Amino acid sequence: MLAFGAFALAFAIKVPVFPLHTWLPDAHVEAPTAGSVVLAGVLLKMGTYGFLRFCLPLFPAAWIEATPLFLTLAVIGIIYGSLVASRSRT
């Protein structure tokens, strides 16, 4: 479970999962246009790939135990994102 937690934390930061997403806006602002495109197009998908390629096959029992946590974080992220989007002014 400890190894799964380490892998999952690393991949959750890379995805980025709520509440580990705070680095993403700064990265897009600081990056040049090409870097931002690569960040959005390739690098963010690598976290999801890591979950599916490494966490799921290496730690199936831990993955099943952690599923409610990831589902909860996903729902929080959806609600949080919708609230931020509805309150933003352009």
XYZ file of C-alpha atoms in Angstrom:
90
model
C 0.000 0.000 0.000
C 2.918 2.346 0.716
C 4.430 1.796 -2.738
C 1.024 2.310 -4.338
C 0.623 5.545 -2.363
C 3.969 6.830 -3.630
C 3.165 5.971 -7.245
C -0.361 7.361 -6.955
C 0.818 10.624 -5.397
C 3.373 11.159 -8.155
C 0.858 10.430 -10.904
C -1.893 12.466 -9.203
C 0.370 15.511 -9.172
C 1.169 14.949 -12.844
C -2.492 14.503 -13.939
C -3.285 17.036 -11.956
C -5.906 15.810 -9.499
C -7.681 18.177 -7.100
C -6.179 19.451 -4.693
C -2.743 18.819 -6.258
C -3.489 20.971 -9.301
C -2.167 24.343 -8.144
C 1.062 24.132 -10.137
C -0.709 23.906 -13.506
C -1.803 27.551 -14.050
C 1.662 28.816 -13.169
C 3.260 26.323 -15.538
C 1.045 27.441 -18.434
C 1.652 31.140 -17.705
C 5.431 30.764 -17.461
C 5.840 28.447 -20.436
C 6.248 29.727 -23.988
C 3.408 28.886 -26.355
C 5.068 25.741 -27.698
C 5.863 24.582 -24.176
C 2.276 25.125 -23.091
C 1.033 23.109 -26.053
C 3.378 20.239 -25.205
C 2.370 20.474 -21.545
C -1.335 20.266 -22.335
C -1.064 17.833 -25.223
C 1.421 15.289 -23.952
C 2.736 15.715 -20.445
C -0.597 15.911 -18.609
C -1.734 12.688 -20.263
C 1.363 10.893 -18.976
C -0.019 10.922 -15.423
C -3.156 9.093 -16.507
C -1.060 6.692 -18.555
C 1.097 6.057 -15.477
C -1.959 5.212 -13.406
C -3.195 2.736 -15.996
C 0.207 1.326 -16.972
C 1.889 1.030 -13.574
C -0.502 1.438 -10.627
C -3.265 -0.807 -11.893
C -1.152 -3.849 -12.882
C 1.417 -3.569 -10.063
C -1.012 -2.919 -7.195
C -4.464 -4.300 -8.101
C -5.623 -4.807 -4.498
C -4.487 -1.355 -3.421
C -6.113 0.128 -6.534
C -9.458 -1.413 -5.540
C -9.119 -0.043 -2.000
C -8.250 3.445 -3.287
C -11.051 3.617 -5.865
C -13.525 5.438 -3.550
C -10.873 8.078 -2.797
C -10.187 8.717 -6.481
C -13.897 8.813 -7.301
C -14.430 11.350 -4.516
C -11.537 13.502 -5.755
C -12.931 13.326 -9.293
C -16.386 14.495 -8.191
C -14.855 17.311 -6.111
C -12.767 18.359 -9.111
C -15.825 18.425 -11.377
C -17.888 20.461 -8.936
C -15.001 22.818 -8.134
C -14.249 23.357 -11.826
C -17.881 24.077 -12.657
C -18.173 26.567 -9.783
C -14.991 28.378 -10.828
C -16.137 28.466 -14.447
C -19.550 29.833 -13.521
C -18.016 32.586 -11.404
C -15.297 33.695 -13.822
C -15.587 36.992 -15.630
C -14.033 37.553 -19.021
